[in-house]
Short mmCIF file of N, CA and C in Angstrom, two decimals:
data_model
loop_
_atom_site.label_atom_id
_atom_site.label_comp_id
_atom_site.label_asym_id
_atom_site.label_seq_id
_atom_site.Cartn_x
_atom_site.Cartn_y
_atom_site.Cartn_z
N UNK A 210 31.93 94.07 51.33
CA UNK A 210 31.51 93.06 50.39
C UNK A 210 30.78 93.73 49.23
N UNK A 211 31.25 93.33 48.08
CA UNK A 211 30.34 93.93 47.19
C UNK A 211 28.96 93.77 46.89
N UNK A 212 28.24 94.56 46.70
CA UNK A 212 26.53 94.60 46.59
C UNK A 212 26.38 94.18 45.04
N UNK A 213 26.86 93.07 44.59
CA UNK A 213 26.41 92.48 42.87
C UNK A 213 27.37 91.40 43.04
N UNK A 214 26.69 90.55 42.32
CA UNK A 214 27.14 89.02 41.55
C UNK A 214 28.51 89.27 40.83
N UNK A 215 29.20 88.79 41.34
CA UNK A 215 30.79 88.64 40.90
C UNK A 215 31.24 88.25 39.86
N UNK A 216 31.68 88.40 38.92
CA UNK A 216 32.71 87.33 38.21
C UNK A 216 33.87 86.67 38.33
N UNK A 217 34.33 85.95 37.69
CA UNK A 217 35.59 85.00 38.36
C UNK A 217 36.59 85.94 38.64
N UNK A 218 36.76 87.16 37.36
CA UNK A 218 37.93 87.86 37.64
C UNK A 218 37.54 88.82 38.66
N UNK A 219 36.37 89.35 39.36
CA UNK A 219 36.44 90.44 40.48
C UNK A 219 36.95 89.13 41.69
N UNK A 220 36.49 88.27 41.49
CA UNK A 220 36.81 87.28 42.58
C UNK A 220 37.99 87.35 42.83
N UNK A 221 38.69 87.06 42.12
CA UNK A 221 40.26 87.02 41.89
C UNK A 221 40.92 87.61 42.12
N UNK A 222 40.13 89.00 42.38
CA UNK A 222 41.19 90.56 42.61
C UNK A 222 40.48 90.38 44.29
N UNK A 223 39.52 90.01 44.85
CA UNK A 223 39.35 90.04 46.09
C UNK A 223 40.62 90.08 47.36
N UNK A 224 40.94 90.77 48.15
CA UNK A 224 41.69 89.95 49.03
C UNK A 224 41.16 88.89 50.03
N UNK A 225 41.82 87.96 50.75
CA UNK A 225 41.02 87.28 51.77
C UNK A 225 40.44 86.29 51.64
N UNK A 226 40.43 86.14 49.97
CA UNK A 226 39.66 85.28 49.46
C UNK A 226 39.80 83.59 50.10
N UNK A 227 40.61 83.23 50.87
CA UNK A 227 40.81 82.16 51.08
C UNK A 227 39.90 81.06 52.40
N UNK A 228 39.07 81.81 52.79
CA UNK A 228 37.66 81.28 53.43
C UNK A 228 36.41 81.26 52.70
N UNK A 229 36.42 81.68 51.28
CA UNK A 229 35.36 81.67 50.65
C UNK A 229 35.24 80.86 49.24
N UNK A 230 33.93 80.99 49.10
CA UNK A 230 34.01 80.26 47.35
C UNK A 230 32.79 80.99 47.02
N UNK A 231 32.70 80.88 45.45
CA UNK A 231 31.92 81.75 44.49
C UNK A 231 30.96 80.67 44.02
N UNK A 232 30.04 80.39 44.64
CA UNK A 232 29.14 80.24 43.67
C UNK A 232 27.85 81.19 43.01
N UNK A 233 27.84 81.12 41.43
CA UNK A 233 26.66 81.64 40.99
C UNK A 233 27.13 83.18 40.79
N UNK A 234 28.31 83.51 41.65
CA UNK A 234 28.17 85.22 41.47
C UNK A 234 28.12 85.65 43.04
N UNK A 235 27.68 84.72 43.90
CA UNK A 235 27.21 84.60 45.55
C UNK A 235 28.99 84.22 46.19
N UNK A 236 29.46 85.11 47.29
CA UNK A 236 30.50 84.31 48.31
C UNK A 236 29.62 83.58 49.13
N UNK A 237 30.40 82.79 49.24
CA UNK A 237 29.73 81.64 50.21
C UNK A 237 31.14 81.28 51.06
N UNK A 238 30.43 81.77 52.32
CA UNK A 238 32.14 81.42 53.29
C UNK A 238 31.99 79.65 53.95
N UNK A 239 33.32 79.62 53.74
CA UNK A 239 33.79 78.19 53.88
C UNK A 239 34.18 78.11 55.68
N UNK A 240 33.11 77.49 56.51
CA UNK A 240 34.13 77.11 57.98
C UNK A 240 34.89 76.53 58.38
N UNK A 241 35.72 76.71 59.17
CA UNK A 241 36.80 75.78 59.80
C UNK A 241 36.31 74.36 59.60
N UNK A 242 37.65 73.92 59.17
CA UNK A 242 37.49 72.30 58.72
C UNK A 242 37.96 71.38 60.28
N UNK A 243 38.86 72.23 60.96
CA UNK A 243 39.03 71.21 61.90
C UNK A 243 40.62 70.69 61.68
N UNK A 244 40.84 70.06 63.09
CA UNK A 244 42.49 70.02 63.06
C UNK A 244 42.16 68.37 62.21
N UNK A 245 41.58 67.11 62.22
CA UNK A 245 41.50 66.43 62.03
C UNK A 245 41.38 66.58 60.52
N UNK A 246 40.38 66.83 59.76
CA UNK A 246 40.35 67.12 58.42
C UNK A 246 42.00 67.42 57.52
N UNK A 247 42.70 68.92 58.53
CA UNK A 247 43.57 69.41 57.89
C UNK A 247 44.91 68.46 58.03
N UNK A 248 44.50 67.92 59.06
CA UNK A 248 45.89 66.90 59.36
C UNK A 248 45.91 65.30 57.98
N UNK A 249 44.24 65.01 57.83
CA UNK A 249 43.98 64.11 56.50
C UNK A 249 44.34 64.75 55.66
N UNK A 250 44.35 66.26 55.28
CA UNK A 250 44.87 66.73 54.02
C UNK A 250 46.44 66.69 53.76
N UNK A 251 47.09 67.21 54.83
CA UNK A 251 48.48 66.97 54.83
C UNK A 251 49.23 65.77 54.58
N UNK A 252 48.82 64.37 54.82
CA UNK A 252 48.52 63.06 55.28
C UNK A 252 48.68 62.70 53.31
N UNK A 253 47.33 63.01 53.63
CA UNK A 253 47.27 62.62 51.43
C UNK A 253 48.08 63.15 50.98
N UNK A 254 47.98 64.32 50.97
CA UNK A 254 49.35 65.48 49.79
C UNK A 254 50.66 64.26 50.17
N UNK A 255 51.03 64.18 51.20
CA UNK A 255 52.24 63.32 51.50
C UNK A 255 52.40 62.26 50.81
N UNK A 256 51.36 61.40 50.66
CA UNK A 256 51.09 59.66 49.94
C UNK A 256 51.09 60.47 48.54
N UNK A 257 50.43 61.08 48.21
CA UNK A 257 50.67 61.15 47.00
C UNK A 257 51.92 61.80 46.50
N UNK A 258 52.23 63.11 46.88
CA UNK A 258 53.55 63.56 46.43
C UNK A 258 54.45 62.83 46.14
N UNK A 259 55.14 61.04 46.37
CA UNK A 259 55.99 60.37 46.22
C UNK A 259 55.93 59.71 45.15
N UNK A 260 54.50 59.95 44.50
CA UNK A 260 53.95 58.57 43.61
C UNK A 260 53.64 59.61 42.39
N UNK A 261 53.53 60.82 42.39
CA UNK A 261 53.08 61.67 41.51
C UNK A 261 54.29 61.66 39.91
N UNK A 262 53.82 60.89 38.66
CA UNK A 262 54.47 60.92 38.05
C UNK A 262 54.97 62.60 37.80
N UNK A 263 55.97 62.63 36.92
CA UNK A 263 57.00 63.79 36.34
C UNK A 263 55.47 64.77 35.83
N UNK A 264 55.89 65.69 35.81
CA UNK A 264 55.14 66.66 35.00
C UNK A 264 53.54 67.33 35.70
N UNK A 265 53.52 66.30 36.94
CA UNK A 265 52.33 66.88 38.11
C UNK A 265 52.51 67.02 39.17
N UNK A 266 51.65 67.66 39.73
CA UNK A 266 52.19 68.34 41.28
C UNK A 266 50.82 68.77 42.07
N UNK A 267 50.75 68.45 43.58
CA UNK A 267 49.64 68.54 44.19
C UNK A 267 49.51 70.15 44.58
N UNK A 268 48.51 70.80 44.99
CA UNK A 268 48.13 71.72 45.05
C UNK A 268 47.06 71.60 46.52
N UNK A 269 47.19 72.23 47.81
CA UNK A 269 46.81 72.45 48.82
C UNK A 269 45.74 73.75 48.50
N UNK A 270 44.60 73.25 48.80
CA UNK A 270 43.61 74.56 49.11
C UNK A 270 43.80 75.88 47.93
N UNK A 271 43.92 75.53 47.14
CA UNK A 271 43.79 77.06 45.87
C UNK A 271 42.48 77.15 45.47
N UNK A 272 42.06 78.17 45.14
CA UNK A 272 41.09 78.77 44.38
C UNK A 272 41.34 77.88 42.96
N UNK A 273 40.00 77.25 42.64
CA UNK A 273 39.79 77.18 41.33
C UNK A 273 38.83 77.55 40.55
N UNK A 274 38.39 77.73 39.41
CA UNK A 274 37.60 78.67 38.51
C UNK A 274 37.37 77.12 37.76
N UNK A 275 36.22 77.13 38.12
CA UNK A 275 35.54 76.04 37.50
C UNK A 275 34.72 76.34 35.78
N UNK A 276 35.24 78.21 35.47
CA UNK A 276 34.70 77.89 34.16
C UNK A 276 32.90 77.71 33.60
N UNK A 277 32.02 77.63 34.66
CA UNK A 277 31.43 77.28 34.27
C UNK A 277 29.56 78.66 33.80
N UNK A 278 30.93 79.72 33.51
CA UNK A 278 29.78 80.79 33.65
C UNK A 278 31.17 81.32 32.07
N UNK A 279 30.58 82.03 31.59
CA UNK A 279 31.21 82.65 30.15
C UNK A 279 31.96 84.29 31.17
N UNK A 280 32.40 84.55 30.56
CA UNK A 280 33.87 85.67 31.40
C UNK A 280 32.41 86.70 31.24
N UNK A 281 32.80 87.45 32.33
CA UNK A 281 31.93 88.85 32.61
C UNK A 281 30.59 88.42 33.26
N UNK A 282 30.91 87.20 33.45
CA UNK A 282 29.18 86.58 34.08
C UNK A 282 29.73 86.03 35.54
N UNK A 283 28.18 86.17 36.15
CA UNK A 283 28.39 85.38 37.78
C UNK A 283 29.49 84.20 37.81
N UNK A 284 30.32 84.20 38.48
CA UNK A 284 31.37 83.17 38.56
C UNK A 284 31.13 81.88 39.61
N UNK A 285 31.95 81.07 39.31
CA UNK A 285 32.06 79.62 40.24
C UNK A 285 33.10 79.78 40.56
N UNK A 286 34.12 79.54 41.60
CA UNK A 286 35.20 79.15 42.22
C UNK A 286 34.76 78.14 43.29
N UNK A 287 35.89 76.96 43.61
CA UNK A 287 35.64 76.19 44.71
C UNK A 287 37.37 76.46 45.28
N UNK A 288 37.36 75.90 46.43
CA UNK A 288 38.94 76.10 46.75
C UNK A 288 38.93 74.56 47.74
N UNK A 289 39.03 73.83 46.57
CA UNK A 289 39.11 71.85 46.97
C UNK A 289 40.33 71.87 47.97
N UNK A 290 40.19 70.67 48.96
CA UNK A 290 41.14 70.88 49.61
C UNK A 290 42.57 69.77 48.86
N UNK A 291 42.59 69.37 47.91
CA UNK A 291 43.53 69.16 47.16
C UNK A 291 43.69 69.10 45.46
N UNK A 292 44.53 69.74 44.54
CA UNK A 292 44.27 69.26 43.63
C UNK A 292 45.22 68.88 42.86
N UNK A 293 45.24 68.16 41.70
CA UNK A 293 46.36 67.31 40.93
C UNK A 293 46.24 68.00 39.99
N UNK A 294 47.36 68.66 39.22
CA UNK A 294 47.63 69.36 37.91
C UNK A 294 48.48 69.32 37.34
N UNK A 295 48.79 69.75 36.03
CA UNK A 295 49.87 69.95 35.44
C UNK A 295 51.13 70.76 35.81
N UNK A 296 52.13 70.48 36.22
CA UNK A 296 53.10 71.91 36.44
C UNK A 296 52.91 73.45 35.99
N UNK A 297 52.96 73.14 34.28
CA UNK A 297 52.66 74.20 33.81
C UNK A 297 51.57 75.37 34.64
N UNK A 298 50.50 74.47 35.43
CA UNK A 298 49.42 75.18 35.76
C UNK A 298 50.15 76.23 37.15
N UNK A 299 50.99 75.97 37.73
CA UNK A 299 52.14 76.67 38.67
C UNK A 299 52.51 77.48 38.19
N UNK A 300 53.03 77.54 37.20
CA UNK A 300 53.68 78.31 36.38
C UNK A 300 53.16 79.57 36.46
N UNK A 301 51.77 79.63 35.76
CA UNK A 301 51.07 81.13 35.42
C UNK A 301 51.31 82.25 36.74
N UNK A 302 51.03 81.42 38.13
CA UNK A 302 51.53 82.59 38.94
C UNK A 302 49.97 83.61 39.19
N UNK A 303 49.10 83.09 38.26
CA UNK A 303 47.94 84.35 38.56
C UNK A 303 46.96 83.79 40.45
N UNK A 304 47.24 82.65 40.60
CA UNK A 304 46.79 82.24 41.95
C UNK A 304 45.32 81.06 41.53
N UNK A 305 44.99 81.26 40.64
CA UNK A 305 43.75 80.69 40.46
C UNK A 305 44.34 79.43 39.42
N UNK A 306 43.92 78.08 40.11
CA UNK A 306 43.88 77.22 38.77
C UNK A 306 43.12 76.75 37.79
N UNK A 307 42.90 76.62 36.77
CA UNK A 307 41.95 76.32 35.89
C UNK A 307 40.95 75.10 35.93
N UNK A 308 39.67 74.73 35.52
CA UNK A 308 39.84 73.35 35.52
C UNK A 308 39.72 72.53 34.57
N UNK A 309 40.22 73.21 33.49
CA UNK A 309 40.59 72.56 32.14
C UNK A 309 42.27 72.08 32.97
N UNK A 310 42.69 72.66 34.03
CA UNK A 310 44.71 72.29 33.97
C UNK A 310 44.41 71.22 35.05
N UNK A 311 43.63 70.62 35.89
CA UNK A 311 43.14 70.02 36.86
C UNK A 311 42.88 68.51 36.45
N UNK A 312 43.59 67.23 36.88
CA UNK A 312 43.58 65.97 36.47
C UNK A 312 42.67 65.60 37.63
N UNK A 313 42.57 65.55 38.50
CA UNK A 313 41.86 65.09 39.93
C UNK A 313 41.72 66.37 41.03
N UNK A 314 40.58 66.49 41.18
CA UNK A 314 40.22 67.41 42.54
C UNK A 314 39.64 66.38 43.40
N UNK A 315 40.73 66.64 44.64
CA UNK A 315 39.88 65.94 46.26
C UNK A 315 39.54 66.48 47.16
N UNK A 316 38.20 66.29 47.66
CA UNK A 316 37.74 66.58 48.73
C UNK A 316 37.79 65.88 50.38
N UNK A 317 38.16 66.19 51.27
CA UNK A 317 38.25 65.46 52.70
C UNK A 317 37.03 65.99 53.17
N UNK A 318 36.07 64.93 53.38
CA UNK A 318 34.31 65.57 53.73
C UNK A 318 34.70 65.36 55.43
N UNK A 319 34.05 67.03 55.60
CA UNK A 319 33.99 67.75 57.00
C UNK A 319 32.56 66.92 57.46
N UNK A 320 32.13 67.36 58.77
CA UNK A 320 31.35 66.75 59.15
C UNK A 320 29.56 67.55 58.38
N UNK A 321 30.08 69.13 58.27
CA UNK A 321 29.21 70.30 57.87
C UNK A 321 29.27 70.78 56.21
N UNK A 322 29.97 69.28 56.17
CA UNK A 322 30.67 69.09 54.25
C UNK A 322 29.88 67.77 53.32
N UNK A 323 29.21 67.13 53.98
CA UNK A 323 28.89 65.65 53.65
C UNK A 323 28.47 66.14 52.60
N UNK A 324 26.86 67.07 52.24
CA UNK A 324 26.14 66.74 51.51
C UNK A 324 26.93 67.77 50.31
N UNK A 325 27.35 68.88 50.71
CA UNK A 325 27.92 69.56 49.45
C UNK A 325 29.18 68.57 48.73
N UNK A 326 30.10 67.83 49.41
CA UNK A 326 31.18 67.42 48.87
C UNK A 326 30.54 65.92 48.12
N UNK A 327 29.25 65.32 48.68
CA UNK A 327 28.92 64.13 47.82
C UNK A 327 27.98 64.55 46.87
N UNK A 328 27.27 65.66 46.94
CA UNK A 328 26.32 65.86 45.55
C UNK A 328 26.66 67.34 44.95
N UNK A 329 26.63 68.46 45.87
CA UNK A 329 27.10 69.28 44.96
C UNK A 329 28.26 69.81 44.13
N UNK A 330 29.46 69.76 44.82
CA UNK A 330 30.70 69.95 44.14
C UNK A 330 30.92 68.85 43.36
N UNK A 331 29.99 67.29 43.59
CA UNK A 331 30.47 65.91 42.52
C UNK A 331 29.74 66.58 41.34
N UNK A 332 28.74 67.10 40.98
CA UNK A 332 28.33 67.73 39.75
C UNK A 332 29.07 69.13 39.37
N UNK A 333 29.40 69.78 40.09
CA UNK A 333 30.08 71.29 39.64
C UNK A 333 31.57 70.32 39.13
N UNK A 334 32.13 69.66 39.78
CA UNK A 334 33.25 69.05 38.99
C UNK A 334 32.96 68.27 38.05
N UNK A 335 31.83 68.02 37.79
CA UNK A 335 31.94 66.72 36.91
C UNK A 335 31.52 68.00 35.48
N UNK A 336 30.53 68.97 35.84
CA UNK A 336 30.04 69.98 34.67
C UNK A 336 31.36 70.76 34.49
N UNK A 337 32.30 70.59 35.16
CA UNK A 337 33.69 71.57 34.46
C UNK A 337 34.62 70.94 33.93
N UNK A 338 34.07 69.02 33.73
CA UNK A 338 34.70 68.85 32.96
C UNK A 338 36.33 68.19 33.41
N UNK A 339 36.59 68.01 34.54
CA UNK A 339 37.59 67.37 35.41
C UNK A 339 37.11 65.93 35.19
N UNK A 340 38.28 65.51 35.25
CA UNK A 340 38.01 63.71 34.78
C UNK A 340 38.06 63.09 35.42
N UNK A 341 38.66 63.44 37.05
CA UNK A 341 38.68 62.78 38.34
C UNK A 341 38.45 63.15 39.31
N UNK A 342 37.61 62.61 40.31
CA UNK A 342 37.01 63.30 41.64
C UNK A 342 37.41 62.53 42.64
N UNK A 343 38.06 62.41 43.83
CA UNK A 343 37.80 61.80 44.84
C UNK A 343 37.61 62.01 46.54
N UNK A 344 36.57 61.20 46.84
CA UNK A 344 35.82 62.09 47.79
C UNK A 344 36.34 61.12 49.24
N UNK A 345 37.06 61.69 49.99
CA UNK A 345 37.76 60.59 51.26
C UNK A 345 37.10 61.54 52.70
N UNK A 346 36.54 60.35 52.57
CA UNK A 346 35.73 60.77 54.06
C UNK A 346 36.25 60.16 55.59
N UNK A 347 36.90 60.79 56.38
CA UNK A 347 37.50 60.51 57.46
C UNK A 347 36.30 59.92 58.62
N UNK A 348 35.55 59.58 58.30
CA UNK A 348 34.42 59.00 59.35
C UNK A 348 34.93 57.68 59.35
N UNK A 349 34.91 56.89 60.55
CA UNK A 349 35.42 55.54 60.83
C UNK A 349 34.21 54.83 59.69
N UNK A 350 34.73 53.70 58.79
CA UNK A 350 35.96 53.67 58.66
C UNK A 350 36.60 54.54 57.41
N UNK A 351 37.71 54.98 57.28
CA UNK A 351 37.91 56.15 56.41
C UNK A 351 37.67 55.48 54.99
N UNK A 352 37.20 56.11 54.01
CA UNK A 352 36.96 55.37 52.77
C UNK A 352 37.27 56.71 51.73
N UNK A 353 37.51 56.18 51.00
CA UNK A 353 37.83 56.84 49.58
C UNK A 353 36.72 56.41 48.52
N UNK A 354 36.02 57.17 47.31
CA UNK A 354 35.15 57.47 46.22
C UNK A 354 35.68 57.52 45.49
N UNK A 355 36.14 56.87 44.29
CA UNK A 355 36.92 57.81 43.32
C UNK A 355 35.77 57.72 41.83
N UNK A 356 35.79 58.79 41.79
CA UNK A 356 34.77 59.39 40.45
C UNK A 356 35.38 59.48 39.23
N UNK A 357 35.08 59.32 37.95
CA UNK A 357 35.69 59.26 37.12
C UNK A 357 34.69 60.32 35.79
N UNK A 358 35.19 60.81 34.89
CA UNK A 358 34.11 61.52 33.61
C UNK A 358 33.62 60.25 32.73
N UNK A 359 32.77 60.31 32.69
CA UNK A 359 32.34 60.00 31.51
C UNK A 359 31.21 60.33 31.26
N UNK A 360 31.35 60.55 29.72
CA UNK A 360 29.61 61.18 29.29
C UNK A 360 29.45 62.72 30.09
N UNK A 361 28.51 62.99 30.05
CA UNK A 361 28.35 64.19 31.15
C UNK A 361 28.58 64.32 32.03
N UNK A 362 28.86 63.35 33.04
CA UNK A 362 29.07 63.44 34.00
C UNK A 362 29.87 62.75 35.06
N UNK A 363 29.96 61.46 36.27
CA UNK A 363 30.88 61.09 36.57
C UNK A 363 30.45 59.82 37.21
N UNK A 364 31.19 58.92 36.61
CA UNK A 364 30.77 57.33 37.29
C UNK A 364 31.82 57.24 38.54
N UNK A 365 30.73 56.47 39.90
CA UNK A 365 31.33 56.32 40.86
C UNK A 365 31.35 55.10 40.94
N UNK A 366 33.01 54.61 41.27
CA UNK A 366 33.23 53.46 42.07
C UNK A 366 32.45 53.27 42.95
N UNK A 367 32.22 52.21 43.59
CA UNK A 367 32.19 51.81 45.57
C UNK A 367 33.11 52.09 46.22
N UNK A 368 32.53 52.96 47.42
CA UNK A 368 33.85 53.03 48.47
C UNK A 368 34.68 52.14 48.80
N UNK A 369 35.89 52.65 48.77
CA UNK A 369 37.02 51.40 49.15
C UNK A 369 37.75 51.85 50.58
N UNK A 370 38.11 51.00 51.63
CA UNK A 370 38.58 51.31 52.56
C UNK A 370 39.80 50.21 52.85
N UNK A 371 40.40 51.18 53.57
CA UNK A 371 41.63 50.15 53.91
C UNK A 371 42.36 51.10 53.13
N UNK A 372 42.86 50.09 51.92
CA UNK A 372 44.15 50.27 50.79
C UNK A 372 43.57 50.92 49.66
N UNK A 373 43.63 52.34 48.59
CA UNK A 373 42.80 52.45 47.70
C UNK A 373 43.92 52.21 46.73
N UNK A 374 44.13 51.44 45.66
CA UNK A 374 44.86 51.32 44.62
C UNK A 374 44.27 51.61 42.97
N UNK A 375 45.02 52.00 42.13
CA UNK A 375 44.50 52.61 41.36
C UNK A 375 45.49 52.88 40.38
N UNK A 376 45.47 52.37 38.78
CA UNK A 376 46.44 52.70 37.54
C UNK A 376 45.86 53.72 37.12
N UNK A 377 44.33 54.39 37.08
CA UNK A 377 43.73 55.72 36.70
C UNK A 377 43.77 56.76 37.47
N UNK A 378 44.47 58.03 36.89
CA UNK A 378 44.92 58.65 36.05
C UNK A 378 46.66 57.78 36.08
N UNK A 379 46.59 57.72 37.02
CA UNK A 379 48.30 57.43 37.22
C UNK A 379 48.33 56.37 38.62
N UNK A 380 49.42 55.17 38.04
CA UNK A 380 49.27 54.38 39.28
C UNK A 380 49.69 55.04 41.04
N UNK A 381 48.83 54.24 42.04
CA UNK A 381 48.76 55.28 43.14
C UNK A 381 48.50 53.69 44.34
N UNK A 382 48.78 54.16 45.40
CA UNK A 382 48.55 53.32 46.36
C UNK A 382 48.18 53.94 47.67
N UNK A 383 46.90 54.12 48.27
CA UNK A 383 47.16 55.51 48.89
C UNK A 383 46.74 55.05 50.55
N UNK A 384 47.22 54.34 51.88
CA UNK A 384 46.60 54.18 53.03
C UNK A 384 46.18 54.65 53.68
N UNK A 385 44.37 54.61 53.22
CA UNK A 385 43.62 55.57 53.72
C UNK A 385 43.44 55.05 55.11
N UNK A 386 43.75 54.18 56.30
CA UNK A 386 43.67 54.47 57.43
C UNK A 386 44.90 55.35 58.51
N UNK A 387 46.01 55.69 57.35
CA UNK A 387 47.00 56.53 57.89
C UNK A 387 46.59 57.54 57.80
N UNK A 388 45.67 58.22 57.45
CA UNK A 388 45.10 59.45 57.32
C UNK A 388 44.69 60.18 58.45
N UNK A 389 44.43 59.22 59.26
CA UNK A 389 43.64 59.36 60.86
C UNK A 389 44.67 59.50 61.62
N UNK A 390 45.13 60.23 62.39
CA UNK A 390 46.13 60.13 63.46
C UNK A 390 45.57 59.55 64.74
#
């Protein structure tokens, strides 16, 4: 491990990188989410993949560079467990997505995830500038958050459970109790 504060691009050249995230310049390792969590992630990517207008495409667990440190400085990366982007953002091939290319990042809150996925990553996404957050928490009963930009930062709906429907960013219909096996 290196002995100094990282930047996005030493991050990037890391191998292995895929249990960890960067905050500040700091790895911070990410634990097992659990068969339940990963099975809700698979679950969503699915509901949504059918409904995903032309020109976007979901993204499973990538590294993203939240941008929020100037290049050559301590870096941020999170690696959300889903995110909505532009094609183009596939394209580049460098592994990392941007979050200027990022329409919605979702989180499935772990049990050892609550407080980072409802207050800290809702501000690291909302300060990078992503226009949609949503936070689906598999605790009976499963509910969905969906966060939105505005101003600095990000207005939250009320949890919705059951059926989450939605024309913002793009119309969606998503049954969050199929999520649960």
């Amino acid at each position: 491990m290196p002995g100094h504060l990282l930047t996005i691009q030493e991050y990037a050249a890391l191998d292995g990188t895929g249990f960890t995230e960067l905050v500040e310049g700091r790895l911070v390792t990410s634990p097992g989410s659990g068969r339940r969590h990963d099975v809700a992630v698979c679950l969503l990517a699915g509901q949504l993949e059918r409904q995903l207008p032309r020109g976007l495409a979901f993204v499973v667990r990538n590294d993203l560079d939240l941008r929020l440190a100037p290049d050559g400085e301590p870096g941020f990366a999170r690696r959300p467990d889903l995110l909505i982007v532009g094609r183009a953002a596939l394209a580049r091939g460098d592994g990392l997505v941007r979050a200027d290319e990022v329409l919605i990042v979702v989180e499935i809150v772990a049990p050892d995830s609550k407080r980072t996925d409802y207050q800290v990553k809702h501000d690291e996404y909302a300060d990078a500038g992503i226009p949609h957050y949503w936070i689906v928490d598999t605790a009976e009963p499963v509910s969905l958050v969906a966060c939105h930009r505005a101003g600095a930062g990000y207005v939250d709906a009320p949890a919705v459970t059951g059926t989450f429907t939605t024309d913002v960013p793009f119309p969606a219909r998503l049954d969050l109790d199929a999520l649960v096996p």
